[in-house]
Short mmCIF file of N, CA and C in Angstrom, two decimals:
data_model
loop_
_atom_site.label_atom_id
_atom_site.label_comp_id
_atom_site.label_asym_id
_atom_site.label_seq_id
_atom_site.Cartn_x
_atom_site.Cartn_y
_atom_site.Cartn_z
N MET J 431 -14.34 -4.38 9.21
CA MET J 431 -14.08 -4.12 7.81
C MET J 431 -12.72 -4.65 7.39
N ILE J 432 -11.71 -4.42 8.19
CA ILE J 432 -10.36 -4.87 7.83
C ILE J 432 -10.28 -6.39 7.77
N SER J 433 -11.08 -7.08 8.56
CA SER J 433 -11.05 -8.55 8.54
C SER J 433 -11.63 -9.12 7.24
N ASN J 434 -12.39 -8.32 6.51
CA ASN J 434 -12.98 -8.76 5.24
C ASN J 434 -12.13 -8.38 4.03
N SER J 435 -10.99 -7.77 4.26
CA SER J 435 -10.18 -7.29 3.14
C SER J 435 -9.41 -8.43 2.47
N PHE J 436 -9.18 -8.26 1.19
CA PHE J 436 -8.41 -9.23 0.41
C PHE J 436 -6.93 -9.12 0.74
N LYS J 437 -6.44 -7.91 0.80
CA LYS J 437 -5.06 -7.59 1.19
C LYS J 437 -5.13 -6.43 2.18
N THR J 438 -4.21 -6.43 3.14
CA THR J 438 -4.13 -5.32 4.09
C THR J 438 -2.75 -4.70 3.97
N VAL J 439 -2.74 -3.41 3.68
CA VAL J 439 -1.49 -2.69 3.53
C VAL J 439 -1.38 -1.66 4.64
N ASN J 440 -0.26 -1.68 5.31
CA ASN J 440 0.05 -0.67 6.32
C ASN J 440 1.05 0.29 5.69
N MET J 441 0.82 1.56 5.87
CA MET J 441 1.69 2.54 5.24
C MET J 441 2.72 3.10 6.21
N GLY J 442 2.99 2.38 7.27
CA GLY J 442 4.10 2.75 8.13
C GLY J 442 3.77 3.14 9.55
N CYS J 443 2.51 3.22 9.91
CA CYS J 443 2.20 3.71 11.26
C CYS J 443 2.56 2.68 12.33
N MET J 444 1.92 1.53 12.28
CA MET J 444 2.09 0.47 13.27
C MET J 444 2.06 1.01 14.71
N ASP J 445 1.21 2.01 14.92
CA ASP J 445 1.00 2.57 16.26
C ASP J 445 0.34 1.52 17.13
N LYS J 446 1.00 1.12 18.17
CA LYS J 446 0.55 0.01 19.01
C LYS J 446 -0.81 0.26 19.66
N GLU J 447 -1.24 1.51 19.74
CA GLU J 447 -2.52 1.81 20.38
C GLU J 447 -3.68 1.90 19.40
N SER J 448 -3.41 2.23 18.13
CA SER J 448 -4.54 2.50 17.25
C SER J 448 -4.47 1.87 15.86
N CYS J 449 -3.38 1.27 15.49
CA CYS J 449 -3.25 0.73 14.14
C CYS J 449 -3.98 -0.61 14.02
N PRO J 450 -5.06 -0.66 13.21
CA PRO J 450 -5.79 -1.92 13.07
C PRO J 450 -4.99 -3.01 12.38
N ALA J 451 -3.96 -2.64 11.64
CA ALA J 451 -3.15 -3.63 10.93
C ALA J 451 -2.40 -4.55 11.88
N LEU J 452 -2.25 -4.15 13.11
CA LEU J 452 -1.55 -4.99 14.09
C LEU J 452 -2.30 -6.27 14.42
N PHE J 453 -3.59 -6.27 14.15
CA PHE J 453 -4.43 -7.39 14.53
C PHE J 453 -4.81 -8.29 13.35
N VAL J 454 -4.11 -8.13 12.25
CA VAL J 454 -4.40 -8.88 11.03
C VAL J 454 -3.16 -9.65 10.61
N LYS J 455 -3.35 -10.87 10.15
CA LYS J 455 -2.23 -11.67 9.65
C LYS J 455 -1.81 -11.19 8.27
N ASP J 456 -0.57 -11.42 7.93
CA ASP J 456 -0.04 -11.16 6.59
C ASP J 456 -0.23 -9.71 6.12
N VAL J 457 0.08 -8.77 6.97
CA VAL J 457 -0.01 -7.36 6.61
C VAL J 457 1.20 -7.00 5.75
N ILE J 458 0.94 -6.28 4.68
CA ILE J 458 2.01 -5.76 3.83
C ILE J 458 2.39 -4.39 4.40
N ASP J 459 3.63 -4.22 4.80
CA ASP J 459 4.06 -2.94 5.38
C ASP J 459 4.95 -2.21 4.39
N TRP J 460 4.49 -1.06 3.93
CA TRP J 460 5.25 -0.27 2.96
C TRP J 460 6.19 0.72 3.62
N ASN J 461 6.04 0.96 4.90
CA ASN J 461 6.92 1.88 5.62
C ASN J 461 7.02 3.23 4.92
N ILE J 462 5.89 3.85 4.67
CA ILE J 462 5.81 5.15 4.01
C ILE J 462 6.06 6.24 5.05
N PRO J 463 6.94 7.19 4.77
CA PRO J 463 7.18 8.28 5.73
C PRO J 463 5.94 9.15 5.92
N ASP J 464 5.79 9.71 7.10
CA ASP J 464 4.70 10.63 7.40
C ASP J 464 4.95 11.94 6.66
N PRO J 465 4.01 12.41 5.84
CA PRO J 465 4.23 13.65 5.09
C PRO J 465 4.10 14.92 5.94
N LYS J 466 3.66 14.75 7.18
CA LYS J 466 3.49 15.91 8.05
C LYS J 466 4.81 16.67 8.19
N GLU J 467 4.74 17.96 7.99
CA GLU J 467 5.87 18.88 8.14
C GLU J 467 7.00 18.62 7.13
N LYS J 468 6.69 17.95 6.03
CA LYS J 468 7.67 17.74 4.97
C LYS J 468 7.54 18.85 3.93
N THR J 469 8.60 19.06 3.17
CA THR J 469 8.54 20.03 2.09
C THR J 469 7.67 19.47 0.97
N ILE J 470 7.25 20.33 0.06
CA ILE J 470 6.42 19.88 -1.05
C ILE J 470 7.17 18.85 -1.90
N GLU J 471 8.48 19.04 -2.04
CA GLU J 471 9.27 18.08 -2.81
C GLU J 471 9.28 16.70 -2.13
N GLN J 472 9.39 16.70 -0.81
CA GLN J 472 9.38 15.44 -0.07
C GLN J 472 8.01 14.76 -0.14
N VAL J 473 6.96 15.57 -0.09
CA VAL J 473 5.60 15.02 -0.19
C VAL J 473 5.39 14.41 -1.57
N ARG J 474 5.92 15.05 -2.59
CA ARG J 474 5.81 14.48 -3.94
C ARG J 474 6.55 13.15 -4.04
N GLU J 475 7.70 13.05 -3.40
CA GLU J 475 8.44 11.78 -3.38
C GLU J 475 7.63 10.69 -2.68
N ILE J 476 6.98 11.07 -1.58
CA ILE J 476 6.13 10.12 -0.85
C ILE J 476 4.97 9.68 -1.73
N ARG J 477 4.35 10.64 -2.41
CA ARG J 477 3.25 10.32 -3.34
C ARG J 477 3.71 9.34 -4.40
N ASP J 478 4.88 9.60 -4.97
CA ASP J 478 5.41 8.72 -6.01
C ASP J 478 5.73 7.33 -5.46
N GLN J 479 6.20 7.27 -4.23
CA GLN J 479 6.48 5.98 -3.59
C GLN J 479 5.19 5.19 -3.41
N ILE J 480 4.13 5.87 -2.98
CA ILE J 480 2.83 5.20 -2.81
C ILE J 480 2.33 4.68 -4.15
N LYS J 481 2.42 5.51 -5.19
CA LYS J 481 1.98 5.08 -6.52
C LYS J 481 2.74 3.83 -6.96
N SER J 482 4.04 3.85 -6.77
CA SER J 482 4.87 2.71 -7.16
C SER J 482 4.47 1.45 -6.40
N GLU J 483 4.25 1.59 -5.11
CA GLU J 483 3.85 0.43 -4.30
C GLU J 483 2.49 -0.11 -4.73
N VAL J 484 1.55 0.79 -5.01
CA VAL J 484 0.22 0.36 -5.45
C VAL J 484 0.31 -0.38 -6.78
N LEU J 485 1.06 0.17 -7.72
CA LEU J 485 1.20 -0.48 -9.01
C LEU J 485 1.86 -1.85 -8.88
N ASN J 486 2.87 -1.95 -8.04
CA ASN J 486 3.52 -3.24 -7.81
C ASN J 486 2.57 -4.25 -7.18
N LEU J 487 1.74 -3.79 -6.26
CA LEU J 487 0.75 -4.68 -5.64
C LEU J 487 -0.26 -5.17 -6.67
N ILE J 488 -0.75 -4.26 -7.50
CA ILE J 488 -1.70 -4.64 -8.55
C ILE J 488 -1.07 -5.66 -9.49
N LYS J 489 0.17 -5.41 -9.89
CA LYS J 489 0.85 -6.34 -10.79
C LYS J 489 1.00 -7.72 -10.14
N SER J 490 1.36 -7.74 -8.86
CA SER J 490 1.55 -9.03 -8.20
C SER J 490 0.23 -9.79 -8.06
N ILE J 491 -0.85 -9.09 -7.77
CA ILE J 491 -2.16 -9.73 -7.68
C ILE J 491 -2.57 -10.24 -9.05
N ASP J 492 -2.37 -9.41 -10.05
CA ASP J 492 -2.74 -9.79 -11.42
C ASP J 492 -1.93 -10.99 -11.89
N LYS J 493 -0.63 -11.01 -11.58
CA LYS J 493 0.23 -12.12 -11.99
C LYS J 493 -0.19 -13.43 -11.32
N LYS J 494 -0.52 -13.35 -10.03
CA LYS J 494 -0.94 -14.55 -9.30
C LYS J 494 -2.27 -15.10 -9.81
N ASN J 495 -3.05 -14.25 -10.46
CA ASN J 495 -4.35 -14.66 -10.96
C ASN J 495 -4.36 -14.78 -12.48
N ASN J 496 -3.18 -14.97 -13.06
CA ASN J 496 -3.04 -15.17 -14.51
C ASN J 496 -3.69 -14.07 -15.34
N GLY J 497 -3.58 -12.84 -14.86
CA GLY J 497 -4.10 -11.70 -15.62
C GLY J 497 -5.60 -11.57 -15.62
N ILE J 498 -6.26 -12.27 -14.72
CA ILE J 498 -7.73 -12.28 -14.71
C ILE J 498 -8.33 -10.90 -14.41
N PHE J 499 -7.61 -10.07 -13.67
CA PHE J 499 -8.17 -8.77 -13.29
C PHE J 499 -8.00 -7.71 -14.35
N LYS J 500 -7.15 -7.94 -15.33
CA LYS J 500 -6.96 -7.00 -16.44
C LYS J 500 -6.65 -5.59 -15.96
N PHE J 501 -5.64 -5.48 -15.09
CA PHE J 501 -5.24 -4.18 -14.56
C PHE J 501 -4.22 -3.46 -15.44
N THR J 502 -4.06 -3.89 -16.65
CA THR J 502 -2.99 -3.36 -17.49
C THR J 502 -3.08 -1.85 -17.68
N ASN J 503 -4.27 -1.27 -17.68
CA ASN J 503 -4.38 0.17 -17.87
C ASN J 503 -3.87 0.95 -16.66
N PHE J 504 -3.61 0.32 -15.54
CA PHE J 504 -3.09 1.00 -14.35
C PHE J 504 -1.57 0.98 -14.29
N TYR J 505 -0.93 0.25 -15.18
CA TYR J 505 0.51 0.05 -15.08
C TYR J 505 1.34 1.26 -15.47
N SER J 506 0.78 2.22 -16.11
CA SER J 506 1.60 3.35 -16.54
C SER J 506 1.37 4.57 -15.69
#
């Protein structure tokens, strides 16, 4: 499944034994902290970081394709 993906994003694991992203070229690594055992405030910050990264990825894909995907409703 991962070999058929358009983009592959790793959220920070890169576990040498189980992370499938290690076997794919051009992986985008966001280095997202593990929310395990974090406070609710820290988890919210992680959530917001993920949202920001996703929106930036959508914008970059959309820009490279001259706005063909019309993702503008996701930007806010």
